[in-house]
Amino acid sequence: MNNSHPAGHGPTRALTVADVLALPVLAAGQPQVVTGVPHLERPVGWVHITELTDPASFLKGGELVLTTGMPLPDDVAGVRRYVDELADVGAAALVIELVRRYHRPPDALVDACRLRGLPLVTLAKDVNFLEVTQVVHALLLGNQADVMRRTQRIHEVFTALTLRGAGPEDVVRAAAEMCGRTVVLENLVHQALICEPSGGTVEEALTGWEQRSRATGTDDHTATRGPVGWLTAPVEYQGERWGRVVMLPARADGPAFGPEDITVLERTAMALTVARLIHSTPWERTAHRNALRDLVDQRHRSAEDARARCAALGLPTDQNRFVATLVDLRTGSGGTEPGTRLFQELRTAGVSALVGELAPDRLGILLALRPSQPWRPIVERLCSTVLSLAPQAVVSVGSEITDLSDTARSFREAARVAEATPPGQPLPPDRSFHELSDLGLHRLLYALREDIRIQEYAEQQLGRLIDHDTQHGTDLLTTLRHYLEAAGNKTTAARRGGLSRETMYQRLRTIERLLDRDLESGEQRTELHAALMALDVLRAH
């Protein structure tokens, strides 16, 4: 007896008519499929040997019926009635042995089976039907035991996820890994918040997501829906439907959804319902945050994947301009979460954007703008909201981009602006945010203040002068500052320092001697001025 599974089939896949015909015990009879070739993937739930004229009364559906042909009626009407009863009860196939009564299948039987779409298989050689039943039933029982073990494992995995308070990303990822299919969590407006692709790309899974999702319709129970056959299950929150989790079908040549897939998806929906109660942050916000972080860190597999994911979140990605904005709270949010307020503000203004926390006390905002829509008024409106919540916050803006793949660059620019902005840095009178054009030498040195080379440079250029002031109680450093700020005009420098011209000349000669510098040299004055600005930044820090 051969109890092995047919080659290439997993232990939990339903045994089909084609599988049974391929078993050595049945293949020895040289089976020939006469009708119903398209239906050979029908699952076989049992094997039934019969020599009755009315076998259907003993069937429940899904049986592979074995017969020698002895009980078949002689008349056409009787043959049709025999086949109709098998088809009506849902028999998987009829296998007839051409050894005793028949040596070719009767035309009436062939016509009736073809008309009802019932697979008719003939055996040219004698086959031990009892052995066939033993082999197939052993396989079926083995599959059932394995299905029970795997179902138990599914329940254990999702129970463990729930007990440890797993978030929605962990739950969806577990579902995708368990069934080997792409799983997507969407909200009621058909925005794909989480996508775990399996055997494909994010682009393939999410391109045109909203349109495809709406085409599937909705239901309050787990079902296969829509023209492409999505398997969906509702996700609830506080007794109301909040969204749904979707399992996408495999490629055209892949297996159909089975009972195990349904179990996985239903347990996924249950675990997500519990996770929604545990994790108070709205999942739309979490999805925005994750999408932003992946854009900033360039973690997407491709630019197409990034566009598909953002579009599935409701961000327009075609023929749009984008602007990266950073909000550094610095002193906290004043008891209100600015991210939520900013998201609401943008929605009220009709502006599409991703809003999410990129780091503690740092919010990222990616604005998606129509071709003719100016971004400055929008950022000013955001600044007004931010500063009302956190007066010490700093808003920085990167350069405008036209391709979503350049998002990381725009955010890097905004980050450089933020890093170069000291607390209390004054703004131009016409705006409330900082941008790249604000970066001068002083702010560049501020951004580089942690670099030891800046510290060494300031000490190398000015250290001896500072030491002299410390040892002798002089203030030559201030004199040098007045001189450099006056662009080398000694008269202006003397007036600013409240000194006579003679005293100014004497101090400048002392400074030149201590520093071994020629203060008449424009290049050397520039070097000293840069060192003095670096010293101011370091002392302020």
XYZ file of C-alpha atoms in Angstrom:
541
model
C 0.000 0.000 0.000
C 1.337 3.438 -0.939
C 0.384 6.044 1.652
C 2.601 8.832 0.358
C 1.152 12.086 -0.878
C 1.139 12.760 -4.603
C 4.363 14.412 -5.685
C 4.429 18.183 -5.414
C 1.353 18.483 -3.147
C 1.545 19.790 0.365
C 0.121 17.720 3.199
C -2.885 19.959 3.735
C -3.970 20.451 0.140
C -7.233 18.724 -0.741
C -6.835 15.465 -2.628
C -8.238 15.876 -6.147
C -9.519 13.509 -8.820
C -6.282 14.043 -10.748
C -4.289 13.143 -7.631
C -6.179 9.881 -7.158
C -5.780 8.896 -10.825
C -2.023 9.433 -10.471
C -1.719 6.991 -7.561
C 0.150 3.816 -8.581
C -2.678 1.578 -7.344
C -5.085 3.202 -9.819
C -2.581 4.104 -12.524
C -1.975 0.351 -12.972
C -5.442 0.133 -14.505
C -4.418 2.554 -17.289
C -7.085 5.201 -16.512
C -8.430 7.209 -19.439
C -10.377 10.425 -18.874
C -13.309 10.380 -21.269
C -15.270 13.447 -20.090
C -14.893 16.237 -17.541
C -11.209 17.013 -18.049
C -11.686 20.618 -16.770
C -13.102 19.221 -13.519
C -10.216 16.957 -12.516
C -9.244 19.411 -9.753
C -12.430 18.576 -7.858
C -11.589 17.543 -4.293
C -12.149 13.905 -3.359
C -13.607 13.435 0.105
C -14.036 9.658 -0.019
C -14.015 6.603 -2.335
C -17.218 4.577 -2.793
C -17.444 1.149 -4.448
C -20.922 0.382 -5.734
C -22.784 -2.097 -7.890
C -26.189 -0.562 -7.154
C -28.501 0.959 -9.701
C -29.147 3.920 -7.353
C -25.759 4.625 -5.645
C -26.541 8.298 -5.055
C -28.778 7.408 -2.108
C -25.639 6.374 -0.206
C -23.500 9.398 -1.137
C -23.019 12.801 0.508
C -20.969 14.514 -2.187
C -17.288 14.568 -3.070
C -17.022 10.774 -3.552
C -14.998 9.060 -6.268
C -17.403 6.309 -7.410
C -15.848 2.993 -8.522
C -17.924 0.469 -10.490
C -17.472 -2.505 -12.804
C -20.405 -1.268 -14.873
C -22.536 -4.275 -13.999
C -25.465 -2.268 -12.496
C -25.723 0.273 -15.314
C -29.214 0.349 -16.902
C -29.523 -0.851 -20.480
C -31.782 1.961 -21.637
C -30.686 5.530 -22.391
C -33.190 7.044 -19.963
C -31.949 4.820 -17.166
C -28.332 5.753 -17.853
C -29.207 9.446 -17.825
C -31.078 9.065 -14.542
C -28.068 7.219 -13.050
C -25.677 10.016 -14.060
C -28.085 12.801 -13.026
C -28.338 11.341 -9.522
C -24.536 11.214 -9.179
C -24.167 14.765 -10.494
C -26.969 16.121 -8.314
C -25.447 14.695 -5.131
C -22.057 16.163 -6.052
C -20.010 13.059 -6.834
C -16.418 13.944 -7.718
C -16.073 11.478 -10.602
C -17.286 8.119 -11.961
C -14.659 5.432 -12.623
C -15.810 2.401 -14.658
C -13.800 -0.750 -15.252
C -13.862 -2.027 -18.879
C -13.090 -5.660 -18.082
C -16.299 -7.561 -17.317
C -19.462 -6.097 -18.835
C -18.056 -3.407 -21.144
C -14.926 -3.104 -23.279
C -15.756 0.481 -24.305
C -17.893 3.007 -22.446
C -21.516 3.120 -23.631
C -22.324 6.157 -25.775
C -25.324 6.985 -23.569
C -23.045 7.077 -20.507
C -20.481 9.296 -22.237
C -23.147 11.708 -23.467
C -24.831 11.918 -20.059
C -21.545 12.552 -18.204
C -20.477 15.174 -20.726
C -23.844 16.915 -20.433
C -23.589 17.106 -16.617
C -19.864 17.895 -16.471
C -19.180 14.720 -14.503
C -15.661 13.331 -15.018
C -15.917 9.824 -16.520
C -12.788 7.694 -16.231
C -12.358 4.226 -17.774
C -9.944 1.522 -16.602
C -8.559 -0.789 -19.288
C -7.196 -3.308 -16.784
C -8.506 -4.977 -13.673
C -7.890 -2.972 -10.470
C -8.358 -4.047 -6.863
C -11.021 -1.532 -5.805
C -10.565 -2.402 -2.135
C -6.903 -1.491 -2.286
C -7.799 1.785 -3.974
C -10.119 2.666 -1.101
C -7.484 1.735 1.475
C -4.804 3.913 -0.110
C -7.053 6.919 -0.724
C -8.722 6.756 2.681
C -5.346 6.570 4.389
C -4.302 9.704 2.524
C -7.540 11.487 3.386
C -7.333 10.608 7.061
C -3.691 11.649 7.163
C -4.605 14.968 5.579
C -7.391 15.496 8.094
C -5.053 14.855 11.018
C -2.506 17.231 9.542
C -5.186 19.862 8.966
C -6.188 19.581 12.613
C -2.580 20.012 13.715
C -2.085 23.004 11.461
C -5.377 24.558 12.566
C -4.300 24.158 16.167
C -1.003 25.792 15.287
C -2.838 28.729 13.683
C -4.877 29.270 16.838
C -1.748 29.043 19.001
C 0.140 31.610 16.910
C -2.650 34.189 16.964
C -3.400 33.576 20.639
C 0.263 34.252 21.425
C 0.193 37.452 19.331
C -2.881 38.657 21.193
C -1.486 37.846 24.634
C 1.712 39.790 24.027
C -0.209 42.789 22.692
C 1.133 42.573 19.160
C 0.460 45.509 16.874
C -1.352 45.291 13.532
C 1.893 45.024 11.541
C 2.900 41.884 13.466
C -0.542 40.329 13.014
C -0.711 40.961 9.273
C 2.873 39.761 8.815
C 2.109 36.531 10.659
C -0.912 35.924 8.435
C 1.083 36.447 5.235
C 3.861 34.148 6.404
C 1.438 31.455 7.538
C -0.566 31.214 4.308
C 2.086 32.312 1.808
C -0.243 34.938 0.315
C -0.318 38.730 0.258
C -2.404 40.160 3.101
C -3.635 43.771 3.268
C -5.416 45.715 6.012
C -7.658 48.517 4.798
C -10.025 50.993 6.442
C -13.614 51.837 5.504
C -12.565 54.325 2.804
C -10.479 51.627 1.098
C -7.067 52.973 2.059
C -4.497 50.197 2.380
C -2.843 50.808 5.749
C -0.662 47.705 5.944
C 0.510 45.461 3.129
C 2.560 42.303 3.575
C 3.361 41.009 0.080
C 4.119 37.346 -0.465
C 5.372 36.063 -3.783
C 5.057 39.500 -5.380
C 5.776 43.195 -4.915
C 3.968 46.021 -3.146
C 3.420 47.598 -6.554
C 1.614 44.492 -7.822
C -0.481 44.267 -4.670
C -1.472 47.931 -4.275
C -1.562 49.529 -7.720
C -5.084 50.878 -8.251
C -5.999 49.606 -4.796
C -9.029 51.773 -4.055
C -10.711 51.082 -7.396
C -10.073 47.346 -7.163
C -11.197 47.227 -3.543
C -14.461 49.022 -4.215
C -15.168 46.571 -7.047
C -15.216 43.679 -4.569
C -18.119 45.099 -2.545
C -18.402 44.523 1.196
C -19.771 41.832 3.440
C -20.177 41.199 7.153
C -18.618 37.748 7.065
C -15.576 36.028 5.606
C -16.112 35.395 1.910
C -14.441 35.255 -1.489
C -15.572 38.354 -3.331
C -15.145 40.425 -6.456
C -14.131 39.720 -10.032
C -10.626 38.624 -9.034
C -11.723 36.579 -6.037
C -10.335 38.350 -2.965
C -10.834 36.580 0.352
C -12.012 39.206 2.849
C -12.976 39.330 6.510
C -14.388 42.330 8.426
C -12.405 43.945 11.250
C -14.476 45.486 14.037
C -13.843 48.144 16.655
C -16.155 48.647 19.599
C -18.900 46.612 17.950
C -18.834 48.376 14.589
C -17.113 47.452 11.359
C -13.896 49.455 11.154
C -12.310 48.012 8.034
C -11.380 44.655 6.642
C -8.428 42.376 6.102
C -7.909 41.071 2.578
C -6.065 37.986 1.363
C -5.131 38.253 -2.302
C -5.312 35.188 -4.539
C -2.162 33.579 -5.847
C -1.215 33.948 -9.480
C -3.496 32.461 -12.119
C -1.798 29.073 -11.907
C -1.754 29.036 -8.102
C -4.005 27.110 -5.730
C -7.451 28.380 -4.775
C -8.314 29.446 -1.249
C -8.837 26.553 1.119
C -10.265 26.064 4.606
C -6.889 26.810 6.157
C -6.724 30.214 4.434
C -10.184 31.036 5.776
C -9.109 30.051 9.289
C -5.988 32.215 9.048
C -7.943 35.233 7.810
C -10.664 34.909 10.451
C -8.099 34.638 13.232
C -6.263 37.603 11.726
C -9.460 39.677 11.868
C -10.041 38.668 15.506
C -6.464 39.504 16.501
C -6.708 42.869 14.731
C -9.936 43.670 16.581
C -8.168 43.072 19.902
C -5.084 45.001 18.762
C -7.306 47.945 17.823
C -8.555 48.066 21.415
C -5.039 47.831 22.874
C -3.227 50.315 20.628
C -4.894 53.681 21.015
C -3.009 55.503 18.244
C -5.208 55.583 15.133
C -3.874 53.081 12.631
C -4.085 55.631 9.825
C -1.509 57.671 11.715
C 0.666 54.612 12.243
C 0.451 53.803 8.539
C 1.469 57.376 7.649
C 4.384 57.203 10.079
C 5.657 53.919 8.681
C 5.299 55.083 5.087
C 7.178 58.308 5.864
C 10.002 56.493 7.636
C 10.392 54.103 4.752
C 10.534 57.025 2.313
C 13.068 58.926 4.418
C 15.263 55.858 4.975
C 14.756 54.663 1.364
C 13.650 51.209 2.501
C 11.327 50.590 -0.435
C 12.205 47.839 -2.873
C 11.606 50.188 -5.800
C 10.258 53.618 -6.661
C 7.165 51.920 -8.079
C 6.548 50.155 -4.751
C 6.823 53.487 -2.924
C 4.350 55.193 -5.250
C 1.865 52.319 -5.040
C 2.016 52.272 -1.245
C 1.551 56.032 -0.884
C -1.243 56.082 -3.452
C -3.023 53.288 -1.563
C -2.892 55.536 1.523
C -4.699 58.274 -0.392
C -1.668 60.407 -1.350
C -1.815 61.576 -4.992
C 1.413 60.519 -6.711
C 0.838 61.436 -10.371
C 1.583 64.905 -11.728
C 2.075 66.306 -8.242
C 4.705 68.326 -6.431
C 5.914 67.421 -2.963
C 7.450 69.375 -0.090
C 9.060 67.846 2.993
C 8.446 69.674 6.269
C 9.880 68.914 9.704
C 8.408 70.075 13.001
C 10.855 69.939 15.927
C 8.814 70.420 19.103
C 11.900 70.801 21.369
C 9.933 71.621 24.504
C 7.088 69.107 24.126
C 3.584 69.344 22.780
C 1.950 71.282 25.581
C -0.386 68.435 26.462
C -1.873 68.058 22.961
C -0.580 65.776 20.240
C 0.425 68.102 17.387
C 0.465 65.290 14.817
C -3.266 64.739 15.107
C -4.007 68.451 15.007
C -1.817 68.970 11.944
C -3.413 66.033 10.146
C -6.863 67.488 10.862
C -5.738 70.951 9.793
C -4.480 69.644 6.450
C -7.631 67.628 5.886
C -9.763 70.708 6.617
C -7.687 72.692 4.128
C -8.146 69.983 1.500
C -4.425 69.249 1.317
C -3.205 65.690 0.785
C -0.272 64.783 3.012
C 1.437 62.097 5.040
C 1.964 63.069 8.680
C 3.954 60.986 11.140
C 6.530 60.958 13.909
C 10.043 60.425 12.525
C 11.777 60.613 15.907
C 10.885 61.664 19.445
C 9.619 65.262 19.311
C 10.115 65.400 15.532
C 7.164 65.244 13.136
C 7.504 64.746 9.412
C 4.976 66.065 6.892
C 5.051 65.270 3.187
C 2.763 67.665 1.350
C 1.345 66.580 -2.028
C 0.473 69.665 -4.036
C -1.419 70.186 -7.243
C 0.641 71.627 -10.116
C -0.465 75.229 -9.495
C -0.895 75.053 -5.706
C 1.597 77.193 -3.708
C 3.108 75.499 -0.678
C 4.142 78.518 1.395
C 0.611 79.492 2.583
C 0.020 75.879 3.600
C 3.221 75.727 5.643
C 2.389 79.093 7.237
C -0.987 77.675 8.285
C 0.768 74.667 9.796
C 3.195 76.949 11.632
C 0.309 78.829 13.196
C -1.152 75.570 14.538
C 2.232 74.245 15.706
C 3.256 77.416 17.525
C -0.097 77.603 19.296
C 0.640 74.154 20.765
C 4.419 74.386 21.258
C 5.733 77.971 21.125
C 9.381 76.843 21.045
C 8.861 74.539 18.054
C 10.921 74.989 14.907
C 9.476 74.309 11.460
C 11.953 73.535 8.662
C 11.254 72.995 4.986
C 13.214 71.155 2.292
C 13.207 71.995 -1.387
C 10.219 71.293 -3.601
C 10.405 68.027 -5.587
C 8.384 66.553 -8.436
C 9.218 62.867 -7.983
C 8.344 60.857 -4.903
C 11.707 59.076 -5.147
C 13.379 62.385 -4.162
C 11.507 62.526 -0.840
C 14.566 61.430 1.134
C 16.590 64.318 -0.294
C 13.936 66.900 0.570
C 13.721 65.580 4.147
C 17.535 65.586 4.441
C 17.543 69.237 3.442
C 14.848 70.058 5.987
C 16.849 68.173 8.625
C 20.002 70.168 7.806
C 18.019 73.379 8.202
C 16.677 72.179 11.567
C 20.110 71.124 12.796
C 21.499 74.535 11.844
C 18.794 76.468 13.692
C 19.792 77.538 17.239
C 17.076 78.053 19.865
C 15.497 81.474 19.453
C 16.909 81.955 15.941
C 15.104 84.982 14.507
C 13.044 84.580 11.367
C 12.479 86.952 8.475
C 9.432 89.148 9.128
C 7.448 87.602 6.269
C 7.394 83.927 7.399
C 7.316 81.545 10.363
C 9.454 78.682 9.055
C 13.084 78.087 8.177
C 14.321 76.985 4.752
C 17.559 76.274 2.885
C 18.102 79.894 1.880
C 18.478 80.765 5.591
C 21.666 78.740 5.942
C 24.567 81.180 6.317
C 28.030 80.651 7.760
C 26.897 81.114 11.363
C 24.152 78.496 11.075
C 26.460 76.155 9.187
C 28.965 76.355 12.030
C 26.138 75.789 14.509
C 25.163 72.616 12.682
C 28.809 71.439 12.815
C 29.376 72.407 16.432
C 29.871 68.802 17.565
C 32.643 68.258 15.025
C 36.006 68.275 16.792
C 37.635 69.854 13.732
C 35.568 73.006 14.269
C 36.673 73.112 17.901
C 40.318 72.610 16.927
C 40.080 75.319 14.281
C 38.673 77.899 16.718
C 41.366 77.046 19.278
C 44.162 77.137 16.711
C 43.139 80.542 15.395
C 42.198 82.294 18.652
C 43.603 80.264 21.545
C 46.688 82.417 22.186
C 44.625 85.607 22.172
C 42.123 84.143 24.650
C 44.972 82.942 26.898
C 46.528 86.421 26.864
C 43.215 88.041 27.862
C 42.815 85.516 30.692
C 46.339 86.042 32.034
C 46.504 89.829 31.733
C 42.883 90.856 32.238
C 42.689 92.431 28.781
C 39.832 92.245 26.284
C 41.658 91.973 22.968
C 39.149 89.406 21.701
C 36.408 92.053 21.825
C 38.643 94.514 20.001
C 39.263 91.909 17.273
C 35.526 91.305 17.014
C 34.789 95.039 16.524
C 37.518 95.267 13.893
C 36.334 92.213 11.929
C 32.673 93.245 12.100
C 33.686 96.677 10.768
C 35.247 94.894 7.760
C 38.703 96.188 8.672
C 37.693 99.857 9.183
C 39.757 100.955 12.169
C 37.812 104.159 12.743
C 34.481 102.353 12.915
C 35.982 99.647 15.131
C 37.413 102.257 17.532
C 34.064 104.004 17.782
C 32.246 100.715 18.489
C 34.733 99.854 21.221
C 34.796 103.338 22.728
C 38.536 103.603 22.044
C 40.792 106.255 20.613
C 42.366 105.601 17.221
C 45.828 105.354 18.816
C 44.655 102.762 21.343
C 42.926 100.803 18.557
C 46.132 100.783 16.458
C 48.175 99.638 19.455
C 45.769 96.781 20.280
C 45.609 95.601 16.681
C 49.440 95.426 16.556
C 49.390 93.355 19.746
C 46.763 91.034 18.263
C 48.845 90.601 15.076
C 51.914 89.738 17.157
C 50.087 87.250 19.404
C 48.341 85.496 16.540
C 51.135 85.903 13.979
C 48.591 87.304 11.550
C 48.424 90.209 9.088
C 45.128 91.962 9.749
C 45.463 93.891 6.482
C 45.017 90.615 4.592
C 41.407 90.051 3.591
C 41.888 86.258 3.512
C 43.370 86.171 7.010
C 40.634 88.433 8.345
C 38.074 86.005 6.868
C 39.772 83.061 8.583
C 39.781 84.866 11.933
C 36.175 85.965 11.484
C 35.091 82.351 10.801
C 37.015 81.206 13.889
C 35.345 83.895 16.001
C 31.878 82.820 14.793
C 32.749 79.203 15.587
C 33.857 80.256 19.069
C 30.549 82.089 19.618
C 28.599 78.975 18.542
C 30.640 76.707 20.806
C 30.323 79.024 23.793
C 26.569 79.426 23.279
C 26.174 75.660 23.000
